[in-house]
PDB file of C-alpha atoms in Angstrom:
ATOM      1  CA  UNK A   1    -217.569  59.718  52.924  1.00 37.00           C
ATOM      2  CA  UNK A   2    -220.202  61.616  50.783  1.00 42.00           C
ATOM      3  CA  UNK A   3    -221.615  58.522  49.901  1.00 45.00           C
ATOM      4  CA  UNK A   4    -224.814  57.737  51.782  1.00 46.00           C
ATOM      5  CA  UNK A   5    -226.083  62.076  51.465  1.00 44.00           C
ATOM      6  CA  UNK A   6    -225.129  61.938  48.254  1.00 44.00           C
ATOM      7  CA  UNK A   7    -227.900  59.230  48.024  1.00 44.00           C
ATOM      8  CA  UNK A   8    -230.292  60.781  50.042  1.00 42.00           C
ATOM      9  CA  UNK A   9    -229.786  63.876  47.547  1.00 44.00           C
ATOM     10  CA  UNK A  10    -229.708  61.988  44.307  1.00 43.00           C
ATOM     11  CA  UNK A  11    -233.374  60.037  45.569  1.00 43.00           C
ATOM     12  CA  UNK A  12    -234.388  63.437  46.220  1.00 44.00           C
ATOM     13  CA  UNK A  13    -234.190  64.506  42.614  1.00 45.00           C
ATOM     14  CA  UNK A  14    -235.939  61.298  41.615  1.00 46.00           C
ATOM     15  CA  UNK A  15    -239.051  61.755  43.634  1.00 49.00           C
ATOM     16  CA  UNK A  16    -239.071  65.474  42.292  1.00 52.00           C
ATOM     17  CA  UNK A  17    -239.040  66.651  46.093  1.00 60.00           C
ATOM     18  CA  UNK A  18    -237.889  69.529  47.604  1.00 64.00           C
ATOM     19  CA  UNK A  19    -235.592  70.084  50.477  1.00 62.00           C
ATOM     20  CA  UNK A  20    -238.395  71.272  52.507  1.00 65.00           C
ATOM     21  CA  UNK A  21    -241.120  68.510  52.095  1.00 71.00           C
ATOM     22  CA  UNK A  22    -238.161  65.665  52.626  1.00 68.00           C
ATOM     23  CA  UNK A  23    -236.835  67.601  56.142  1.00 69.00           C
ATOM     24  CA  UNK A  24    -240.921  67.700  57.015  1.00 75.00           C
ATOM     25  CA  UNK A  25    -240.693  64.035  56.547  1.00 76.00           C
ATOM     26  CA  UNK A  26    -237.877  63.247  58.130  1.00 73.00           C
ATOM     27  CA  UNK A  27    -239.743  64.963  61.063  1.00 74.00           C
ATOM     28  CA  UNK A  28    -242.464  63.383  61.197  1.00 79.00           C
ATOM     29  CA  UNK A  29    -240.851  60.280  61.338  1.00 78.00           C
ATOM     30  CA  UNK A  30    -238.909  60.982  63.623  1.00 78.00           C
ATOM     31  CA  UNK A  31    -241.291  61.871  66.071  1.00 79.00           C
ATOM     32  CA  UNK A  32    -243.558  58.617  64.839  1.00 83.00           C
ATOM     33  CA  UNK A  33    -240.322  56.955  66.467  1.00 80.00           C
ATOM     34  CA  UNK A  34    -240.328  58.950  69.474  1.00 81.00           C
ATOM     35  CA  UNK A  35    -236.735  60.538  68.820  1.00 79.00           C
ATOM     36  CA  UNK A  36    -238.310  63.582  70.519  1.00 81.00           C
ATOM     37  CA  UNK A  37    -234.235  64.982  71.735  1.00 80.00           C
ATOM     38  CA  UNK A  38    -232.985  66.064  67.802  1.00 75.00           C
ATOM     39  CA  UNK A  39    -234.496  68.367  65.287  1.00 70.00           C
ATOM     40  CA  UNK A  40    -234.250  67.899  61.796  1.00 72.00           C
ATOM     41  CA  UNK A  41    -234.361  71.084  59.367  1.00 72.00           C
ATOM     42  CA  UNK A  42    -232.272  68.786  56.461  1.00 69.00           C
ATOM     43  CA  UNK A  43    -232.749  65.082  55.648  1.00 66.00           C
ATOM     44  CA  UNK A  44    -229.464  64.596  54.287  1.00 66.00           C
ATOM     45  CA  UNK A  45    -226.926  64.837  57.167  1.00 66.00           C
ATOM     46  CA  UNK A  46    -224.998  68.263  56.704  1.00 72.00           C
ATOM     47  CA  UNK A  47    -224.541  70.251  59.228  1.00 73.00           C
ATOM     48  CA  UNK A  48    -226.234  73.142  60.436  1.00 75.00           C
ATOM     49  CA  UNK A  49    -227.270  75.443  62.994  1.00 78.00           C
ATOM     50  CA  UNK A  50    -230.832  74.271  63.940  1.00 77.00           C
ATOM     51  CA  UNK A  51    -229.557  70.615  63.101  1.00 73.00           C
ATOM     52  CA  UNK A  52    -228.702  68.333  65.962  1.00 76.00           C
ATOM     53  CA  UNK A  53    -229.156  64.770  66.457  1.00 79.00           C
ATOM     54  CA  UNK A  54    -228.685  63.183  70.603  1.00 80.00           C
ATOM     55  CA  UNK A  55    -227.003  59.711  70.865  1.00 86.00           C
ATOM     56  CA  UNK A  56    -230.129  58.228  72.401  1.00 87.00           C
ATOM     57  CA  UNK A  57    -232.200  59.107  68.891  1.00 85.00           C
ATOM     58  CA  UNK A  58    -229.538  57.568  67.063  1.00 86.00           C
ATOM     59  CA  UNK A  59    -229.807  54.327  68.987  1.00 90.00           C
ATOM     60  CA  UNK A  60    -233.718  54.346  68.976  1.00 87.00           C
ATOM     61  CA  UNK A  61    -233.343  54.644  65.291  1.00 87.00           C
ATOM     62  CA  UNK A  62    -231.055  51.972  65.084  1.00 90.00           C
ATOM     63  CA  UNK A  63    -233.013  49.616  67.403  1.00 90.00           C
ATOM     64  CA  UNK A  64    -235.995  50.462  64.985  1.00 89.00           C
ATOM     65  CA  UNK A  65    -233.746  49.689  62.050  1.00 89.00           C
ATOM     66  CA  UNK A  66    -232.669  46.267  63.163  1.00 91.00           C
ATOM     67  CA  UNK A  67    -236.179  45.114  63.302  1.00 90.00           C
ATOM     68  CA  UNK A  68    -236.399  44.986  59.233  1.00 89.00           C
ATOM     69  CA  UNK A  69    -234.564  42.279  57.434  1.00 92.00           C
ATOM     70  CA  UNK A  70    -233.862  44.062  54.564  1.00 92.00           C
ATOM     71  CA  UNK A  71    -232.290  46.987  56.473  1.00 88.00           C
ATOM     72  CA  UNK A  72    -230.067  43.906  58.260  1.00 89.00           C
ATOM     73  CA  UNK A  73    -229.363  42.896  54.792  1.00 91.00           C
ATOM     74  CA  UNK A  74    -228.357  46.127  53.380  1.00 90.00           C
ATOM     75  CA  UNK A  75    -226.200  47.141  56.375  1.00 90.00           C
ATOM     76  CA  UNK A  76    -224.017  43.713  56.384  1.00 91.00           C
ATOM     77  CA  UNK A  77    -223.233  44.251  52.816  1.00 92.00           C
ATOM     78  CA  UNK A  78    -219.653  45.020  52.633  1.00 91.00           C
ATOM     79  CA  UNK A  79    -219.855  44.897  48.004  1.00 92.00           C
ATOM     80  CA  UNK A  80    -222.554  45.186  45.946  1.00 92.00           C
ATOM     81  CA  UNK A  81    -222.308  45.778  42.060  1.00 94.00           C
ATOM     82  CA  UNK A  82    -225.028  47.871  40.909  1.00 90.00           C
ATOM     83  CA  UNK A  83    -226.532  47.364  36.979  1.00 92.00           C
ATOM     84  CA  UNK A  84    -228.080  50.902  35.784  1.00 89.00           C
ATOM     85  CA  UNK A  85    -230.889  51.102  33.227  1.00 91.00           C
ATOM     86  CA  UNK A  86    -228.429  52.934  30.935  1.00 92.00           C
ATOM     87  CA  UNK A  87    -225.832  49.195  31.270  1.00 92.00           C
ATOM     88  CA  UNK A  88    -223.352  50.882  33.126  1.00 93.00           C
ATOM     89  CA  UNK A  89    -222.008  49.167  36.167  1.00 93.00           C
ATOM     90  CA  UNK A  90    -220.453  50.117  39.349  1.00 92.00           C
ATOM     91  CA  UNK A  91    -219.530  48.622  42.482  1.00 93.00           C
ATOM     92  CA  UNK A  92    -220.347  50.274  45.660  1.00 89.00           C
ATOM     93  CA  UNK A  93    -218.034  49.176  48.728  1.00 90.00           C
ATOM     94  CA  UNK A  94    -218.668  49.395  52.357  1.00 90.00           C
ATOM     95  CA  UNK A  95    -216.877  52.089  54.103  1.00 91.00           C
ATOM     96  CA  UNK A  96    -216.814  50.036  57.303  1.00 94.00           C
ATOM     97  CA  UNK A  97    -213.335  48.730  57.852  1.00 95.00           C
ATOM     98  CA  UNK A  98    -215.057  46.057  60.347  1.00 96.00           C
ATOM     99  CA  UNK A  99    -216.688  44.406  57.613  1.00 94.00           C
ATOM    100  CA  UNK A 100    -213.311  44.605  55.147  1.00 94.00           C
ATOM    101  CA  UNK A 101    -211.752  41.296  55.595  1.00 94.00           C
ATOM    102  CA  UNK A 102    -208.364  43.315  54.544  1.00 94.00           C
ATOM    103  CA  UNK A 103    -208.630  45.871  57.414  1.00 95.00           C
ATOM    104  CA  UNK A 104    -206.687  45.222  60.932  1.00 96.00           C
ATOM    105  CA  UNK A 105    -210.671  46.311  62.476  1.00 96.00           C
ATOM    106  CA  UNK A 106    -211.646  43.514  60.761  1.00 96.00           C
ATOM    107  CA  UNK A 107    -214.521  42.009  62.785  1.00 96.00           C
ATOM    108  CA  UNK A 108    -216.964  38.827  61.476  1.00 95.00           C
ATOM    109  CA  UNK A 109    -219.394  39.681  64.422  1.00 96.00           C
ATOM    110  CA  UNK A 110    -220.083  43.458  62.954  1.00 94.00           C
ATOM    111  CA  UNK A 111    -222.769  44.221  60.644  1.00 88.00           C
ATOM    112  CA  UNK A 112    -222.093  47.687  59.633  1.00 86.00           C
ATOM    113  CA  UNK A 113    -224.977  50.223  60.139  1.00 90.00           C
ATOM    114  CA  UNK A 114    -223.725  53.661  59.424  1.00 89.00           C
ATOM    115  CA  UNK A 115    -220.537  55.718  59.342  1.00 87.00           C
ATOM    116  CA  UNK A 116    -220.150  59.085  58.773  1.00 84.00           C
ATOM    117  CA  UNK A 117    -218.794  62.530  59.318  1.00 80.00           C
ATOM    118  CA  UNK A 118    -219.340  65.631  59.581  1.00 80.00           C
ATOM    119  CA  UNK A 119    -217.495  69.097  60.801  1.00 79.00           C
ATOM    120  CA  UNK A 120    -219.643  69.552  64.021  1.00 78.00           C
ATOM    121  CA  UNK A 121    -220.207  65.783  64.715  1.00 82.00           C
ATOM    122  CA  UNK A 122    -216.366  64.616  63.926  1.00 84.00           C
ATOM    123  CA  UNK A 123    -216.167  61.250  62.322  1.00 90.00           C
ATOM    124  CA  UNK A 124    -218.897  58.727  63.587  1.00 91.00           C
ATOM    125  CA  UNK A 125    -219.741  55.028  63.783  1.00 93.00           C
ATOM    126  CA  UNK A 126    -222.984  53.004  63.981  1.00 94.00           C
ATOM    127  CA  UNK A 127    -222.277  49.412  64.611  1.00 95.00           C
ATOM    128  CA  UNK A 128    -224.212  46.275  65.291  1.00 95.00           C
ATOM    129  CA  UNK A 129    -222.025  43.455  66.599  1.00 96.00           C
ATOM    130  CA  UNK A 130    -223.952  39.858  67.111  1.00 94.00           C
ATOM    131  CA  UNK A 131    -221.773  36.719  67.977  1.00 95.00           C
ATOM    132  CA  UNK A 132    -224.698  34.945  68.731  1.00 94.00           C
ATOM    133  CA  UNK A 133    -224.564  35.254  72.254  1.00 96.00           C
ATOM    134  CA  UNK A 134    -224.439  38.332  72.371  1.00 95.00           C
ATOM    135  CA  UNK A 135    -226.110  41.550  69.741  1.00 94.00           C
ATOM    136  CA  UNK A 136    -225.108  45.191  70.730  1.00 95.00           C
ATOM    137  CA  UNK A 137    -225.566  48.471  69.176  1.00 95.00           C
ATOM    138  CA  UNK A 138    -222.940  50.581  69.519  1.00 95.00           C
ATOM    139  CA  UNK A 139    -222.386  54.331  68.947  1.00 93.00           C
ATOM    140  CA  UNK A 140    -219.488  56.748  68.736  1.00 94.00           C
ATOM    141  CA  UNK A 141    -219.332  60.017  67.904  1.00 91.00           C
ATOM    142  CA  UNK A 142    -217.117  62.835  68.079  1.00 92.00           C
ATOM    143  CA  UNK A 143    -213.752  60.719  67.305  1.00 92.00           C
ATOM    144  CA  UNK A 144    -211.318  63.104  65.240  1.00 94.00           C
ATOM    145  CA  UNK A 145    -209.873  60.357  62.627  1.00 93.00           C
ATOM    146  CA  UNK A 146    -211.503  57.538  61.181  1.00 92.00           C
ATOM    147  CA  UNK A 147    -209.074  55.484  62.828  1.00 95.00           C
ATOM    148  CA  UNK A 148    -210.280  56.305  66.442  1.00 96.00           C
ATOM    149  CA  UNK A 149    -214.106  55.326  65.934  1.00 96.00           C
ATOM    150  CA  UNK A 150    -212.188  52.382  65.340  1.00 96.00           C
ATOM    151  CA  UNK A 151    -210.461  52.172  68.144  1.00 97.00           C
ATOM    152  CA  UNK A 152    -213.129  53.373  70.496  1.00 96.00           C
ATOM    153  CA  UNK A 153    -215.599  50.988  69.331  1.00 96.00           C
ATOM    154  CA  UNK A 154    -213.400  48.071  69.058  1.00 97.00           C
ATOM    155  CA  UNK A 155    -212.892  49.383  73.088  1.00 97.00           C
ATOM    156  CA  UNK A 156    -216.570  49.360  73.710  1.00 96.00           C
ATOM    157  CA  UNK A 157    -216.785  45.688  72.023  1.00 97.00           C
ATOM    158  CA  UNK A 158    -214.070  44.399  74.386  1.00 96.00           C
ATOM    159  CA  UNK A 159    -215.209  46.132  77.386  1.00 96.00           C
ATOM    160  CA  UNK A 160    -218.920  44.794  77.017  1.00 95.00           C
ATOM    161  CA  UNK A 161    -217.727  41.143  76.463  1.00 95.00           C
ATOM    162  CA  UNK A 162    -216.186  41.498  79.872  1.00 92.00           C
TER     163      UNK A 162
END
């Protein structure tokens, strides 16, 4: 679950920057987007008090997002095998049981674009679904399993099919 802010955290170290400067950016861009209902004090995700992001930000961000290519690339990957500079190999999976052929939310229509949880957000789900006819984003937050953003947004899928 760690996964994506331990990323965020890890490419923090590379670029030498501190915790500060990366929130400032995260700001900034923010606001360049015009997700003017959250405020950012952290980059990486982890709660805290002066932390809080609105559901309309996320899907701004997420329409944003689905503009690049290479974001759409990166999202619908469910494995990738990574080659270090040291050799050593390792194969990051998906943790979105939409794109997992071998999960019952198994869905080819869903590009994955974030999950995550966190104590004061509950477990969350960022999804893209595009059959072709029709390309939604869909958020849930709040859910108190990982099996119920599951269920809600397999729900929301259905229901805007109708």
């Amino acid at each position: 679950k760690e996964q994506g802010k331990g990323a965020i955290a890890l490419h923090g170290k590379m670029i030498d920057a501190p915790i500060v400067a990366r929130a400032e950016r995260t700001i900034a861009m923010a606001q360049a987007l015009g997700m003017e209902n959250s405020h950012f004090v952290s980059p990486d995700g982890y709660d805290t008090d002066e932390q809080y992001v609105t559901s309309d930000d996320v899907l701004m961000l997420a329409m944003k997002a689905k503009q690049y290519p290479i974001i759409n690339m990166i999202v619908s990957t469910q494995k990738k095998d990574v080659q270090f500079l040291s050799g050593e190999t390792i194969t990051w999976t998906n943790t979105n049981q939409f794109m997992d052929s071998e999960s019952i939310y198994y869905n080819p229509h869903v590009r994955g674009m974030k999950t995550g949880s966190t104590v004061n957000a509950g477990t969350c789900l960022l999804t893209n679904y595009n059959d072709g006819d029709y390309d939604l984003i869909i958020f849930v937050a709040g859910c108190t399993t990982d099996e119920s953003r599951y269920i809600q947004t397999a729900t929301l899928i259905t229901w805007a099919l109708q």
